[in-house]
mmCIF file of C-alpha atoms and ligand atoms in Angstrom:
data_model
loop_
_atom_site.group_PDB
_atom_site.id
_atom_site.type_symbol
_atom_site.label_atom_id
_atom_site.label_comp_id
_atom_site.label_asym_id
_atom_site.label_seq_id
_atom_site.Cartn_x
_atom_site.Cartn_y
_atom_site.Cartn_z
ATOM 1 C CA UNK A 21 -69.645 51.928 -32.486
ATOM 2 C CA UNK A 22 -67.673 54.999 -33.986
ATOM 3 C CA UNK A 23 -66.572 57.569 -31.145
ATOM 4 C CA UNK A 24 -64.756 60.581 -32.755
ATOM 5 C CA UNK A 25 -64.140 63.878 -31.100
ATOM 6 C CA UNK A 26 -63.209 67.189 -32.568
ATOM 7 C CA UNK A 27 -62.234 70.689 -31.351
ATOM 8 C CA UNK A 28 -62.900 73.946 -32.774
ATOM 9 C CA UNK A 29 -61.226 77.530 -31.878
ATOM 10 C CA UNK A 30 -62.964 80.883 -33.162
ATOM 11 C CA UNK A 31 -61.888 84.944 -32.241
ATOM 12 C CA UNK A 32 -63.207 87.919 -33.430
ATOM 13 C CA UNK A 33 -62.355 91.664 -33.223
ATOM 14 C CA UNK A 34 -65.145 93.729 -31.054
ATOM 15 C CA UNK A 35 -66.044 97.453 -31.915
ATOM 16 C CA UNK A 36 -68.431 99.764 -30.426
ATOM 17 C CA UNK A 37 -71.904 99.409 -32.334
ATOM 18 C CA UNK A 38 -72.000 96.097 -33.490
ATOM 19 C CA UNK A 39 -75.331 93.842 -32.355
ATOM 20 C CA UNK A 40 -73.253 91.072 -30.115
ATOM 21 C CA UNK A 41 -74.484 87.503 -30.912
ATOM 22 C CA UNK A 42 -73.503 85.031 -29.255
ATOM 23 C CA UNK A 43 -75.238 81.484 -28.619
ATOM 24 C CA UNK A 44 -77.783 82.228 -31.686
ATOM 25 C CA UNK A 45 -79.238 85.399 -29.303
ATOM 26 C CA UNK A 46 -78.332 89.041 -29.455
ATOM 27 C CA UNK A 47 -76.858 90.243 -25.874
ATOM 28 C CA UNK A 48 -77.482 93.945 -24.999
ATOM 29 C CA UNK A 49 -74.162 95.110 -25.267
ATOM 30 C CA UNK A 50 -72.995 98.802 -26.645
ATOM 31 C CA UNK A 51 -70.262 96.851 -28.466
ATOM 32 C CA UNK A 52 -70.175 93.644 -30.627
ATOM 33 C CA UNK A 53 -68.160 91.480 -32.737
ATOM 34 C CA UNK A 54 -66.977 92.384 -36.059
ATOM 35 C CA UNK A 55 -66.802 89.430 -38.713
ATOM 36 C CA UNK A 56 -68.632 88.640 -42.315
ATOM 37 C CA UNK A 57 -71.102 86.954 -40.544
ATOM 38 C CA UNK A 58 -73.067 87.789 -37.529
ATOM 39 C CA UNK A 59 -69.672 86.614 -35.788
ATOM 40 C CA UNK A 60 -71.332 84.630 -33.555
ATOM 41 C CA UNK A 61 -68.269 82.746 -32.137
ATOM 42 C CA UNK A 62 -69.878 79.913 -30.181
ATOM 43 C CA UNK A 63 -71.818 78.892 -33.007
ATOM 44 C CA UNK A 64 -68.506 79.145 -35.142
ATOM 45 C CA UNK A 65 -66.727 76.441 -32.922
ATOM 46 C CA UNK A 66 -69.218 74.328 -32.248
ATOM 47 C CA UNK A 67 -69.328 74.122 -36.386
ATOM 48 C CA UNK A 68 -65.515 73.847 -36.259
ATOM 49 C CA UNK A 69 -65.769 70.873 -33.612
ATOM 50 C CA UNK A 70 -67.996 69.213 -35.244
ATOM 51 C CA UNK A 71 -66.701 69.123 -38.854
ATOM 52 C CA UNK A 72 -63.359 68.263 -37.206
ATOM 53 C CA UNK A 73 -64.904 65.421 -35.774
ATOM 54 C CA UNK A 74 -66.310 64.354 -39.003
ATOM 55 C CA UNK A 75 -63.027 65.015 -40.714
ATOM 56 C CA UNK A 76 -65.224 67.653 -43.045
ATOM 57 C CA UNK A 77 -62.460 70.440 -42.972
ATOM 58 C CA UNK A 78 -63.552 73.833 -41.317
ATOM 59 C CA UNK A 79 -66.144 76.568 -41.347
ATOM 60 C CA UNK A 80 -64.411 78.625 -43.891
ATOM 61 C CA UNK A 81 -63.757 75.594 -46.031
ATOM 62 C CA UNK A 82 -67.778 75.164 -46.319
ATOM 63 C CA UNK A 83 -68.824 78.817 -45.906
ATOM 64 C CA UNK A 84 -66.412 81.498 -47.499
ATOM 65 C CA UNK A 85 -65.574 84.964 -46.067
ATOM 66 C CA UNK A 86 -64.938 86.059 -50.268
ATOM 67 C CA UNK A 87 -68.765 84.504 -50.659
ATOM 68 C CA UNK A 88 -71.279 87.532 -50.181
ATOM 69 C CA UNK A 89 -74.018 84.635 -49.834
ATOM 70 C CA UNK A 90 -72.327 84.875 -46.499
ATOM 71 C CA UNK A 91 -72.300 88.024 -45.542
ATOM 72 C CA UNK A 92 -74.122 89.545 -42.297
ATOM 73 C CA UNK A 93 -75.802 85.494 -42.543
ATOM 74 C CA UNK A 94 -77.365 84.525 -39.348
ATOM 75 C CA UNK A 95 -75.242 81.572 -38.224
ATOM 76 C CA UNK A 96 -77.653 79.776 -37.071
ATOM 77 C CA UNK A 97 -78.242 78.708 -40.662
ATOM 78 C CA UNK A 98 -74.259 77.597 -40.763
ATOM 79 C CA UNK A 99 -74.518 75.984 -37.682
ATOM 80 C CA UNK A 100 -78.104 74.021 -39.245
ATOM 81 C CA UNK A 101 -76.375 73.065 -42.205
ATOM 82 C CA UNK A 102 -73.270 71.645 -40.282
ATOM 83 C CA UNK A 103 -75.381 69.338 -38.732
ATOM 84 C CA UNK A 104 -77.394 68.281 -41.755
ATOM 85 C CA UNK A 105 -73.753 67.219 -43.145
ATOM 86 C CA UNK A 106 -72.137 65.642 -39.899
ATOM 87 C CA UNK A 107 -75.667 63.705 -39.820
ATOM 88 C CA UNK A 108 -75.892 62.741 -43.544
ATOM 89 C CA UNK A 109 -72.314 61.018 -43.098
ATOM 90 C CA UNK A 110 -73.984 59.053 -40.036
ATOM 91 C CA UNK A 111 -73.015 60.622 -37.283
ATOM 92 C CA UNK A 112 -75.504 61.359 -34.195
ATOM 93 C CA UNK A 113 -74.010 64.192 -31.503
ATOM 94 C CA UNK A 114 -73.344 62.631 -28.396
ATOM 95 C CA UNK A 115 -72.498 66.107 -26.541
ATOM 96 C CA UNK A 116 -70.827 69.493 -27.115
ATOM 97 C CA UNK A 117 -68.647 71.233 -24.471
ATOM 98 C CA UNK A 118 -68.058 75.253 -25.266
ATOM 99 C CA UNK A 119 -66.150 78.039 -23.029
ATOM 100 C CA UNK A 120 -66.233 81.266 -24.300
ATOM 101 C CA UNK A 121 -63.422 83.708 -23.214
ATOM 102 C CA UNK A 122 -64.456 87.100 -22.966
ATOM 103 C CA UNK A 123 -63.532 90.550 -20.394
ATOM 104 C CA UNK A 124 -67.092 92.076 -20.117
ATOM 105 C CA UNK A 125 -70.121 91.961 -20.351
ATOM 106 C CA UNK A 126 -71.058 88.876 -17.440
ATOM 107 C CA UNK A 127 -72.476 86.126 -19.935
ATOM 108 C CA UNK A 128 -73.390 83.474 -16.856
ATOM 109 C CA UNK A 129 -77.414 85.032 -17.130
ATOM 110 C CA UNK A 130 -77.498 84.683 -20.470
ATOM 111 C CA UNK A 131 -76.363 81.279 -20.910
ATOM 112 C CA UNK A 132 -79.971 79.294 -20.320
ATOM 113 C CA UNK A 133 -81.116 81.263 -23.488
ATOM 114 C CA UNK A 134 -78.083 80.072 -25.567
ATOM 115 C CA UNK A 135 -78.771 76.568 -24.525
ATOM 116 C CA UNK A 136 -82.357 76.411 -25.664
ATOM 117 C CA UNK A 137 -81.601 78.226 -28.914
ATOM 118 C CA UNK A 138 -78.722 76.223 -29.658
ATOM 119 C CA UNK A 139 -80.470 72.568 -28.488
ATOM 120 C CA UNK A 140 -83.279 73.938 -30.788
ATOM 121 C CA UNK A 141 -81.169 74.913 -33.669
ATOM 122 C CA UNK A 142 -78.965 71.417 -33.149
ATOM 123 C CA UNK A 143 -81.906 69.264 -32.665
ATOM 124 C CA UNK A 144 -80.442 67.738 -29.356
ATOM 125 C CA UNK A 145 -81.493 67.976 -25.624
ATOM 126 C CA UNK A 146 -80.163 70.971 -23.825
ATOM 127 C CA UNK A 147 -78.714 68.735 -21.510
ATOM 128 C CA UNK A 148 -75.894 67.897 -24.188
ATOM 129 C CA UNK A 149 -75.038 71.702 -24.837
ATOM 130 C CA UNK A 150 -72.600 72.793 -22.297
ATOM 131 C CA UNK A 151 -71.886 76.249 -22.085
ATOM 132 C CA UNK A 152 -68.806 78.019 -19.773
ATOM 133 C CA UNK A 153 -67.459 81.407 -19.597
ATOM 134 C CA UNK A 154 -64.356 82.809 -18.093
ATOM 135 C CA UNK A 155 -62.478 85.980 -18.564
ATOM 136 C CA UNK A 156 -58.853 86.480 -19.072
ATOM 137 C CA UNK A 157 -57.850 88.182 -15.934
ATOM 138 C CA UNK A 158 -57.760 91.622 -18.309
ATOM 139 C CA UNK A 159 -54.218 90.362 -20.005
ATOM 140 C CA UNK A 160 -53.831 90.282 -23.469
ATOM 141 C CA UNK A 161 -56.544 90.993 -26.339
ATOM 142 C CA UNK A 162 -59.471 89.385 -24.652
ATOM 143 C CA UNK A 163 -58.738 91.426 -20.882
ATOM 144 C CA UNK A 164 -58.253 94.663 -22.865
ATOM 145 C CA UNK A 165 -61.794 94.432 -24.275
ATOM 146 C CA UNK A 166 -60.089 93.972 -28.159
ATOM 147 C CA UNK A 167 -62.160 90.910 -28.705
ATOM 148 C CA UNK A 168 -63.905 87.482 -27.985
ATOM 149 C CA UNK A 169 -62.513 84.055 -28.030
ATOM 150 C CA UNK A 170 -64.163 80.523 -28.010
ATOM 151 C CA UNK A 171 -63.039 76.771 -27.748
ATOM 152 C CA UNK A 172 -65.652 74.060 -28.074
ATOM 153 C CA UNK A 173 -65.140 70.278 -28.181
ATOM 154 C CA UNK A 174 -67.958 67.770 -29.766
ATOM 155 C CA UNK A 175 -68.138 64.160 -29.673
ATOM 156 C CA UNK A 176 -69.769 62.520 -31.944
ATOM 157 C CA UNK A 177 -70.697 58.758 -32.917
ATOM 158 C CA UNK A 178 -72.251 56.020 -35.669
HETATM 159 ZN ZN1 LIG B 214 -66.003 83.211 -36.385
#
């Protein structure tokens, strides 16, 4: 058997106004983050870890920012058509680990909701979705509130 592992690393600019999705839900929130998507950042890196597994370049390699079939798209769709492509090549997904790094608002309640989108979404058990969150102790772009980050790693094998 194949074992191959990939990471992926996503951030995004937040601005008063913007519907924050996150985890393929929409988080009551009075801000959100700004992208040509829905800049959803955990889906982002869990497409980024997987296609970096799968040695399939990145999410703007498949999926343009210049492409207006893009624009304001759910990614959830991205995220469905990742794994159509990791799967065609053979590969199965043996787990995905993501932390998302963000000041405010508290994600830890919200987190059961992004695993049984996502598992949904991914067609794997929610017990191979990890989610974590941590702030970043209000230094630097993420503690001033300026925006969200996300690192995800995904194994995958055939
Ligand atoms: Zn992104």
């Amino acid at each position: 058997m194949k074992i191959r592992v990939g990471q992926g690393y996503d951030v995004h600019r937040l601005e008063v106004g913007r519907p924050f999705w996150l985890g393929g839900i929409q988080i009551p929130c009075e801000f959100g983050p700004v992208g040509h998507s829905d800049a959803d950042v955990v889906c982002h890196v869990l497409c980024d870890a997987l296609l970096g597994a799968a040695n399939m370049r990145n999410i703007g390699y498949h999926f343009s920012d210049k492409d207006p079939r893009w624009k304001g798209v759910d990614s959830k769709v991205l995220l469905a058509e990742v794994l159509r492509m990791v799967r065609e090549a053979g590969y199965d997904i043996s787990n995905v680990d993501v932390t998302v790094v963000l000041q405010e608002p508290k994600l830890n309640p919200h987190i059961p909701a992004m695993k049984t989108c996502l598992a949904g979404v991914m067609n794997i058990p929610e017990d191979d979705i990890s989610i974590k969150a941590t702030t970043s102790e209000h230094i630097g772009f993420v503690g001033r509130g300026e925006g969200i980050a996300a690192h995800c790693v995904a194994l995958i094998y055939r």
